[in-house]
mmCIF file of C-alpha atoms in Angstrom:
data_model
loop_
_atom_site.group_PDB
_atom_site.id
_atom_site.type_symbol
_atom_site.label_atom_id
_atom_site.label_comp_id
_atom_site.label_asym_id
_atom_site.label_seq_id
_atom_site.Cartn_x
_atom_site.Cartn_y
_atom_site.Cartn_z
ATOM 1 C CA UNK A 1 42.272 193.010 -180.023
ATOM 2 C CA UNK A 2 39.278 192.068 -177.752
ATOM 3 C CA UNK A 3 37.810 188.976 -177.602
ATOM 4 C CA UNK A 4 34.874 187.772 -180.088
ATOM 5 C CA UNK A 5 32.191 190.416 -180.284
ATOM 6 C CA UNK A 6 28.878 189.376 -180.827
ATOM 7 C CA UNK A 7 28.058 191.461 -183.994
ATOM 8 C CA UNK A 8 30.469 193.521 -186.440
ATOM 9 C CA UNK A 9 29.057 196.558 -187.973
ATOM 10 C CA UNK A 10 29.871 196.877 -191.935
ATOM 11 C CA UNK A 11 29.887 201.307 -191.939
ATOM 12 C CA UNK A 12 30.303 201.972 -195.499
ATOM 13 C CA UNK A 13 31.608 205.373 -196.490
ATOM 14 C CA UNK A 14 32.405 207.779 -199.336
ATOM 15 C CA UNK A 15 33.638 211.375 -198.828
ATOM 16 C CA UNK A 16 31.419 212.073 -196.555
ATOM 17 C CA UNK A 17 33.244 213.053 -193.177
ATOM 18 C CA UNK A 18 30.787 215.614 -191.806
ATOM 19 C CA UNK A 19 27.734 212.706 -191.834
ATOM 20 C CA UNK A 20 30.096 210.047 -190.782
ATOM 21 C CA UNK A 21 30.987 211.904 -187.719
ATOM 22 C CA UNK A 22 27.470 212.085 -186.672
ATOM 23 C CA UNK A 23 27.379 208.089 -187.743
ATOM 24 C CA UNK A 24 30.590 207.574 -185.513
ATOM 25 C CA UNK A 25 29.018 210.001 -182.828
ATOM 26 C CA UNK A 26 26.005 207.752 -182.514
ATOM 27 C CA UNK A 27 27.727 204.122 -182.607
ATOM 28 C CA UNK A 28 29.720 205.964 -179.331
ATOM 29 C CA UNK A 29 26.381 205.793 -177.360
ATOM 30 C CA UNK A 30 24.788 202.514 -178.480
ATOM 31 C CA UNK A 31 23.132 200.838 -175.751
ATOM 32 C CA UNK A 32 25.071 197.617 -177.212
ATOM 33 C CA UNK A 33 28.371 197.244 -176.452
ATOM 34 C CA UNK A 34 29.858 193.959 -177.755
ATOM 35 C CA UNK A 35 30.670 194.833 -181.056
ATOM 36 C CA UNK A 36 33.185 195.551 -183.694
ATOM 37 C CA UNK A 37 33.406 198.507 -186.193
ATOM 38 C CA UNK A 38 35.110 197.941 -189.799
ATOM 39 C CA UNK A 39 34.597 201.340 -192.051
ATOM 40 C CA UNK A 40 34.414 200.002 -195.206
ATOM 41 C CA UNK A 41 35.953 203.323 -197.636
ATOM 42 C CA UNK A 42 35.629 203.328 -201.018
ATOM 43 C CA UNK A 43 38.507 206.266 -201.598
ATOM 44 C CA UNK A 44 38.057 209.048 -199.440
ATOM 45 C CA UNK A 45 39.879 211.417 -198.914
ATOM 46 C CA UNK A 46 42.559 213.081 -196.042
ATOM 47 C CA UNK A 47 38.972 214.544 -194.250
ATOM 48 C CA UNK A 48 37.727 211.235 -193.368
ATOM 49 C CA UNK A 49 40.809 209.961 -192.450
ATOM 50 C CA UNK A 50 41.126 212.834 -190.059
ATOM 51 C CA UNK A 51 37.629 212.355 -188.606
ATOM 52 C CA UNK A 52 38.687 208.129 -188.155
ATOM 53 C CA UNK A 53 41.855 209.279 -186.343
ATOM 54 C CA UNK A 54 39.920 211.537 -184.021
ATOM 55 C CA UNK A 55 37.194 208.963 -183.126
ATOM 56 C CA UNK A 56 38.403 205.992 -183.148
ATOM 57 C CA UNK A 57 40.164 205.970 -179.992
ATOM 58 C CA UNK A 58 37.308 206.571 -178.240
ATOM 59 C CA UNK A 59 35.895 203.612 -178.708
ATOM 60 C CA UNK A 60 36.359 200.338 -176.780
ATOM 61 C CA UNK A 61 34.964 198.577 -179.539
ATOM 62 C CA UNK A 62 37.883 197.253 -182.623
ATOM 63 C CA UNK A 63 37.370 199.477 -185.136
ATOM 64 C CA UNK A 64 39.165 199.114 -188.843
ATOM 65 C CA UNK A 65 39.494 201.471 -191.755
ATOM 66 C CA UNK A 66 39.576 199.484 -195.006
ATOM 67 C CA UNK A 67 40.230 201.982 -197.852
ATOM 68 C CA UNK A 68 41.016 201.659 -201.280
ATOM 69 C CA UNK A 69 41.928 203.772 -204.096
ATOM 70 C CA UNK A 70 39.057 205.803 -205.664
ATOM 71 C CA UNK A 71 38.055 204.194 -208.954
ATOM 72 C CA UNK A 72 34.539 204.774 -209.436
ATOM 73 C CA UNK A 73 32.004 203.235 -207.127
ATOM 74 C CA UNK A 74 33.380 199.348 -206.016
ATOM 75 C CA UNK A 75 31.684 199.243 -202.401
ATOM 76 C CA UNK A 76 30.926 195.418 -203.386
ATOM 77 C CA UNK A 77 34.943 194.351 -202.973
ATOM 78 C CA UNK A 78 34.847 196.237 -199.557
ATOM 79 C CA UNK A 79 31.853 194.806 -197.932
ATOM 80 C CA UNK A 80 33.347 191.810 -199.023
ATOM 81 C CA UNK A 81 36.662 192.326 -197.110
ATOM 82 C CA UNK A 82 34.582 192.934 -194.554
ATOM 83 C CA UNK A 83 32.783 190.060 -194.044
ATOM 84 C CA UNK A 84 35.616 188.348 -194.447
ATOM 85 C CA UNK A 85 37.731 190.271 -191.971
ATOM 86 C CA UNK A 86 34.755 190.006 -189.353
ATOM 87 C CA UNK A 87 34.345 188.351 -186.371
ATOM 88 C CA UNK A 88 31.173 188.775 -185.085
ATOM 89 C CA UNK A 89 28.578 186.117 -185.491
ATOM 90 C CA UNK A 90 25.527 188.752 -186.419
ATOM 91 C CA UNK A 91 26.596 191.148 -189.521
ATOM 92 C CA UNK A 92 24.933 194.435 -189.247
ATOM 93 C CA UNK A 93 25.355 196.846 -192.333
ATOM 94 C CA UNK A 94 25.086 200.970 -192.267
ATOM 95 C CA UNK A 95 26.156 203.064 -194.415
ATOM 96 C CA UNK A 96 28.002 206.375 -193.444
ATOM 97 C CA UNK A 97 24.720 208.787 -194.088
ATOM 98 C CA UNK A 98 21.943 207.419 -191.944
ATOM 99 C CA UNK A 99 22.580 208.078 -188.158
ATOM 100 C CA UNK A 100 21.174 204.906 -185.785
ATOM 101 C CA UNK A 101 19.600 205.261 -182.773
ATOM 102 C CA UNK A 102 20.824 204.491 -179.998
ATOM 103 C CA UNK A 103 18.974 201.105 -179.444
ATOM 104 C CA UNK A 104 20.167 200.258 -183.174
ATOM 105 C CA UNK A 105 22.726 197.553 -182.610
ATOM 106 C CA UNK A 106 20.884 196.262 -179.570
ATOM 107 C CA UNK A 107 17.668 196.019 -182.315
ATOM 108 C CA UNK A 108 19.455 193.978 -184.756
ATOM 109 C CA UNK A 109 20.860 191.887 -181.881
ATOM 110 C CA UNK A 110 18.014 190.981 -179.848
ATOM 111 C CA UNK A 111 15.737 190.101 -182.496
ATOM 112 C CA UNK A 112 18.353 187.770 -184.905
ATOM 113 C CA UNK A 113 16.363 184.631 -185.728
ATOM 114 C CA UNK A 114 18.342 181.559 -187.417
ATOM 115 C CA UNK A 115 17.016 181.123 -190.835
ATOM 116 C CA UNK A 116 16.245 185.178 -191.130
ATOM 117 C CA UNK A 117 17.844 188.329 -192.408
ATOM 118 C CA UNK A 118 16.625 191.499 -190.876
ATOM 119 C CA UNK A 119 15.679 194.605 -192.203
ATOM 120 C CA UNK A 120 14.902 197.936 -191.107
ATOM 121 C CA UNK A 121 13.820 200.991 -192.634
ATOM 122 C CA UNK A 122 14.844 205.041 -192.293
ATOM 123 C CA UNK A 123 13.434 208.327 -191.832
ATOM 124 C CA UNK A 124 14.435 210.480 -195.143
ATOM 125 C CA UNK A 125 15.756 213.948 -193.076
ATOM 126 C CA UNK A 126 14.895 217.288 -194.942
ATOM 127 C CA UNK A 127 17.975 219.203 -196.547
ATOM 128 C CA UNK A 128 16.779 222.408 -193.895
ATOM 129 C CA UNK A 129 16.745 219.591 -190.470
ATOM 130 C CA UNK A 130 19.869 218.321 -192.535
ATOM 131 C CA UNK A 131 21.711 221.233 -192.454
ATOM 132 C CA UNK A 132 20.577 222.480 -188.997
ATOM 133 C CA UNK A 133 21.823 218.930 -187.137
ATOM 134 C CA UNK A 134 25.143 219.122 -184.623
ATOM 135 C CA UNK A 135 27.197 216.674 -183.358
ATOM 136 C CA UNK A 136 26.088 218.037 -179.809
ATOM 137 C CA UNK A 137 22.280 217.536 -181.360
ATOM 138 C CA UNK A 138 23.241 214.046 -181.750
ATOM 139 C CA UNK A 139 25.513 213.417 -178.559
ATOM 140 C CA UNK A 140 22.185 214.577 -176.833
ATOM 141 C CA UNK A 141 20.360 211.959 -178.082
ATOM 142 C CA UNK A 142 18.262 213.900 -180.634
ATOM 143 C CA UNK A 143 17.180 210.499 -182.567
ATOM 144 C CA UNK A 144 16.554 209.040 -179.372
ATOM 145 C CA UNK A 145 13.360 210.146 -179.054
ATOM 146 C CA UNK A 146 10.701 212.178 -180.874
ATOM 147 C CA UNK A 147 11.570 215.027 -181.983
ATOM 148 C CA UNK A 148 9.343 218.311 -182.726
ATOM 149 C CA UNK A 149 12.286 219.596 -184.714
ATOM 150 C CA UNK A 150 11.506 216.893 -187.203
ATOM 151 C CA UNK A 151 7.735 216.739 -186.623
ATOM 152 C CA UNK A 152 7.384 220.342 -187.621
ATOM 153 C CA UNK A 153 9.338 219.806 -190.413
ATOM 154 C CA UNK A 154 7.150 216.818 -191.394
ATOM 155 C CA UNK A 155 3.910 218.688 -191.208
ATOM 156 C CA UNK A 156 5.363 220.673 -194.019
ATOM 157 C CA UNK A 157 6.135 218.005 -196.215
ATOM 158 C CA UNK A 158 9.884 218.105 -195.725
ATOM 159 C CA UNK A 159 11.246 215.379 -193.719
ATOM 160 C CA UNK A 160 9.209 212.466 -194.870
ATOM 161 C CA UNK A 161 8.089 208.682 -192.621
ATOM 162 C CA UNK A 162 7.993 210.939 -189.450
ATOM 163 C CA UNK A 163 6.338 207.318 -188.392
ATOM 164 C CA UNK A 164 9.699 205.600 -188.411
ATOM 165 C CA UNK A 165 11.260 208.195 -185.569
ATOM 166 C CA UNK A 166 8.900 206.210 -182.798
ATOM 167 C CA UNK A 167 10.583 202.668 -181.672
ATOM 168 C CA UNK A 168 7.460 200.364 -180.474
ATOM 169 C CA UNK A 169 9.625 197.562 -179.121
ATOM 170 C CA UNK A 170 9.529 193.730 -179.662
ATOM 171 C CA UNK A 171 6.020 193.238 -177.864
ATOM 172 C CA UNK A 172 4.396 191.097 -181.151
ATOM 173 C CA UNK A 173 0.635 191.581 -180.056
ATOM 174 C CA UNK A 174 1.275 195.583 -180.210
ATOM 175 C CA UNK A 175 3.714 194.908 -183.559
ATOM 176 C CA UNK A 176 0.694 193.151 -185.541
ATOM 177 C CA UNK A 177 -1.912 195.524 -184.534
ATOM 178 C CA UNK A 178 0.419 197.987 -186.197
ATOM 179 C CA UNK A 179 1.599 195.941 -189.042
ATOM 180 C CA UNK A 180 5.031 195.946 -188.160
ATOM 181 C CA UNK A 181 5.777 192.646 -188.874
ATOM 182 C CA UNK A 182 5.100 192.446 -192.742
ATOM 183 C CA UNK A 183 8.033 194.014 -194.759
ATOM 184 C CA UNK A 184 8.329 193.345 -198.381
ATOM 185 C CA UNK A 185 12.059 194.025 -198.775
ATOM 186 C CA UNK A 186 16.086 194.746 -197.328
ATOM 187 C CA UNK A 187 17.551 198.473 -197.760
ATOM 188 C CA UNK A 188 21.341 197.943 -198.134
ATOM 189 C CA UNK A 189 22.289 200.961 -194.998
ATOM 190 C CA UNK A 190 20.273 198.534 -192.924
ATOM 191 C CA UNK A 191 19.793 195.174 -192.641
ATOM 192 C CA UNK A 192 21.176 192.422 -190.868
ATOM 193 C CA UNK A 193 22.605 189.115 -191.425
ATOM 194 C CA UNK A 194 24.107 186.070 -190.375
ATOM 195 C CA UNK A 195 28.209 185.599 -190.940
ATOM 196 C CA UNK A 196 27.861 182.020 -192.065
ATOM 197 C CA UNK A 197 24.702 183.034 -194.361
ATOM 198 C CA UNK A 198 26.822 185.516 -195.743
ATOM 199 C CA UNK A 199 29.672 183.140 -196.644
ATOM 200 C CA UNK A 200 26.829 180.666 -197.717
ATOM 201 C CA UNK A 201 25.883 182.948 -200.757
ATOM 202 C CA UNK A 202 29.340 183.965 -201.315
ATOM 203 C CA UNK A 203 28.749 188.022 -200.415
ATOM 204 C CA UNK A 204 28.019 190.424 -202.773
ATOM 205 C CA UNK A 205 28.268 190.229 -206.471
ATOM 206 C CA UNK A 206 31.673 192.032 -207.353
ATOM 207 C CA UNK A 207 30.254 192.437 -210.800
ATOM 208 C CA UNK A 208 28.149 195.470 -209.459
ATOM 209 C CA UNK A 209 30.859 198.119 -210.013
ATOM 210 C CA UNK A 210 28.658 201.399 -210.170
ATOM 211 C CA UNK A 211 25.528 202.401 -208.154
ATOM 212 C CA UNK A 212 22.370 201.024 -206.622
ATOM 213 C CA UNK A 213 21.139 196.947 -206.484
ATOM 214 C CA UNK A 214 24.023 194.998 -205.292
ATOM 215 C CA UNK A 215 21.564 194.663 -201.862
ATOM 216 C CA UNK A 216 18.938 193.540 -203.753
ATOM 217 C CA UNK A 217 20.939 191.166 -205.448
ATOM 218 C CA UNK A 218 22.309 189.610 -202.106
ATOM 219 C CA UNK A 219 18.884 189.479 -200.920
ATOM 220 C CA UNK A 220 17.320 187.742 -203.897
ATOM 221 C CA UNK A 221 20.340 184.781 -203.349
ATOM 222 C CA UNK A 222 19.669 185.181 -199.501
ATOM 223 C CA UNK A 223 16.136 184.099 -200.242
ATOM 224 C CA UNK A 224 17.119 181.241 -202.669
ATOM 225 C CA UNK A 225 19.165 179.666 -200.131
ATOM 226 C CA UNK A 226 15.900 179.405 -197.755
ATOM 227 C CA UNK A 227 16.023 182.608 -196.038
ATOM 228 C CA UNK A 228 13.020 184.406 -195.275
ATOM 229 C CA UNK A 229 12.739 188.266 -194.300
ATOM 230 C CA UNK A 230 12.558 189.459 -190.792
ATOM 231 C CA UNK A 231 10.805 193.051 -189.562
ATOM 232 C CA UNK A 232 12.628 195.532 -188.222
ATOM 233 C CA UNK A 233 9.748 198.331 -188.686
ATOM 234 C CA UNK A 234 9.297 200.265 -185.332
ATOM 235 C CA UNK A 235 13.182 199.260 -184.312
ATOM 236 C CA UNK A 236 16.622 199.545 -185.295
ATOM 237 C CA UNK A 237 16.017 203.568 -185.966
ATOM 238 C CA UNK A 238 18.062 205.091 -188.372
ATOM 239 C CA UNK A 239 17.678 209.178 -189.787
ATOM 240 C CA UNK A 240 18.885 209.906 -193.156
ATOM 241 C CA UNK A 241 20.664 212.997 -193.090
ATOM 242 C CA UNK A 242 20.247 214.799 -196.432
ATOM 243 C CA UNK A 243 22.639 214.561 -199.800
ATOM 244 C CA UNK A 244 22.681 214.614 -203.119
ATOM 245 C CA UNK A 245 21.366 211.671 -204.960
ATOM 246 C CA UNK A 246 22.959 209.981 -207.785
ATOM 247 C CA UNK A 247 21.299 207.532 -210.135
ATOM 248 C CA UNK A 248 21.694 203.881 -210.434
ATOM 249 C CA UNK A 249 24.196 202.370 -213.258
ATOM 250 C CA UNK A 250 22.043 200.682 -215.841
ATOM 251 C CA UNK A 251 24.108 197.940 -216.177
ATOM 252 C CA UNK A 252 23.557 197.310 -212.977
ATOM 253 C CA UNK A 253 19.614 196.680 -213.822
ATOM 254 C CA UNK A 254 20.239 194.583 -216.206
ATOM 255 C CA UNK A 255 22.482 192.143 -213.489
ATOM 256 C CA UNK A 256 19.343 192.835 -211.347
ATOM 257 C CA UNK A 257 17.109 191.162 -213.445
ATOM 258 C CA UNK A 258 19.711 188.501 -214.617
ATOM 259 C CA UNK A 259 19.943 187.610 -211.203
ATOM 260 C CA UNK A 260 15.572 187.655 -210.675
ATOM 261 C CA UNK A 261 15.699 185.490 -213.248
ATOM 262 C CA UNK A 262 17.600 182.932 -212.040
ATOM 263 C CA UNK A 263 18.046 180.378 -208.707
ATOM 264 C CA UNK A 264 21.604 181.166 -207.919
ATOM 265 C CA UNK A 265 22.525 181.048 -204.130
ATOM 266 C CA UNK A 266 26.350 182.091 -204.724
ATOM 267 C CA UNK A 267 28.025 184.606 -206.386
ATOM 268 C CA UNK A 268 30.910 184.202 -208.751
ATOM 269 C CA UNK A 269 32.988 187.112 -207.604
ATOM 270 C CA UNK A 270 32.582 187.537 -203.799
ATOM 271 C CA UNK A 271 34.333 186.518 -200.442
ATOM 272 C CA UNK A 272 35.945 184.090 -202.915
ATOM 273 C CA UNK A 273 36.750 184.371 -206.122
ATOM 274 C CA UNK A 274 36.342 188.240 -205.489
ATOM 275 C CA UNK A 275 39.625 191.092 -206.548
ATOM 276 C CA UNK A 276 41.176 191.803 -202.809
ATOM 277 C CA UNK A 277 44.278 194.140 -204.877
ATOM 278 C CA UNK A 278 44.978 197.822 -203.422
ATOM 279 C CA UNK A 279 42.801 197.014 -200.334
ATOM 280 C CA UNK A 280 44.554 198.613 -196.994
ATOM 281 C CA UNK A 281 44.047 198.800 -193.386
ATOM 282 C CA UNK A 282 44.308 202.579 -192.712
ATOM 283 C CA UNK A 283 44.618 202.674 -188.939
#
């Protein structure tokens, strides 16, 4: 094991080997080096293990495989591990779709603030760029830089925030002109956080067991401890690459606005309190 890193990237995944490859492909060539990788698997299959076997010795960096046992969609139990397993001070979460730049880490890094989260935003790939995109593409630093591939694919109303491919920097003057600085909310395959903030709200809310608001949730008790949102518009790239899209669990609304309604910093089932069973370390 290497000593502390500085930040631990949460990489959650689901049957999705081809797009984490990219993912993996891309957190090879960050421009950031002192970090940690824990893929956080919420029951794939022999594929992905078979893509984690191939990459991760290649990288310097630690790198776990949580997995558990498919049962529907739990990813709150193994971000949870996660944070508790980690040992970076900055937490930076991805998910296995959306491929980072190569300044991503580095982004999240640089710009940490005490008393902030951060939070980023993505460019939505087209299902033609989608299918067209290599691992060579990527290894070449395709997201790197702009790309006419995706431009001319934006023209035609494909690929859509063509915007979010340029990186403008930290320079504030230049960020305010271009109102990069105001950002109304967190997207859960990239944001940013603290490790003792984290722990301070308990995690995430292990009573979101199927799809969609379980970040939203974390940031509404982020922001009821006294956090306040920072910008990561015009950094901490990140390309979509294209899927099918499921729906959110209604249920999971109604926790949603159960938990808008209310003041509550911690959750009841997180990093404590939270269901660890049939969690493994793969690798």
């Amino acid at each position: 094991m290497n000593p502390l890193p500085h930040v631990t990237v949460l990489l959650a995944t689901y049957e999705m080997p081809k797009h984490l490859e990219m993912v993996l492909t891309a957190l090879d060539r960050q421009s950031f080096k002192n970090f940690e990788i824990l893929l956080c698997d919420d029951g794939s299959g022999e594929e992905t293990a078979r893509v984690v076997r191939n990459f991760a010795p290649h990288f310097t960096q630690d790198f776990v495989h949580l997995w558990q046992e498919n049962q529907g969609f739990r990813k709150c139990r193994l971000l949870n591990e996660g944070i508790r397993r980690s040992r970076g001070e900055l937490i930076v979460f991805l998910d296995a779709d959306c491929v980072p730049h190569r300044d991503f880490i580095s982004d999240h890094w640089v710009t940490r603030r005490n008393g902030t989260y951060g939070a980023g935003r993505r460019v939505e790939l087209s299902e033609a760029v989608s299918h067209g995109l290599t691992l060579a593409d990527v290894r070449s630093g395709i997201f790197d830089r702009p790309s006419l591939r995706i431009l001319r694919d934006q023209v035609f109303g494909k690929t859509t925030n063509f915007n979010r491919t340029l990186r403008w920097g930290t320079f504030k003057p230049l960020r305010k002109i271009l109102n990069l600085e105001q950002i109304d909310d967190l997207k859960g395959c990239n944001f940013s956080a603290f490790r003792e903030d984290l722990f301070a709200i308990n995690g995430f809310n292990e009573a979101y067991e199927g799809y969609g608001r379980e970040d939203t949730d974390v940031e509404i008790r982020m922001r009821n401890l006294g956090l306040s949102i920072r910008s990561l518009k015009g950094l901490a790239l990140q390309f979509h690459v294209w899927h099918e899209r499921r729906g959110f669990t209604p249920a999971n609304e109604t926790l949603l606005e159960e938990a808008r309604h209310t003041k509550r910093i911690r959750a009841d089932r997180g990093i404590e309190g939270g269901d660890r069973s049939g969690i493994s370390v793969r690798n």
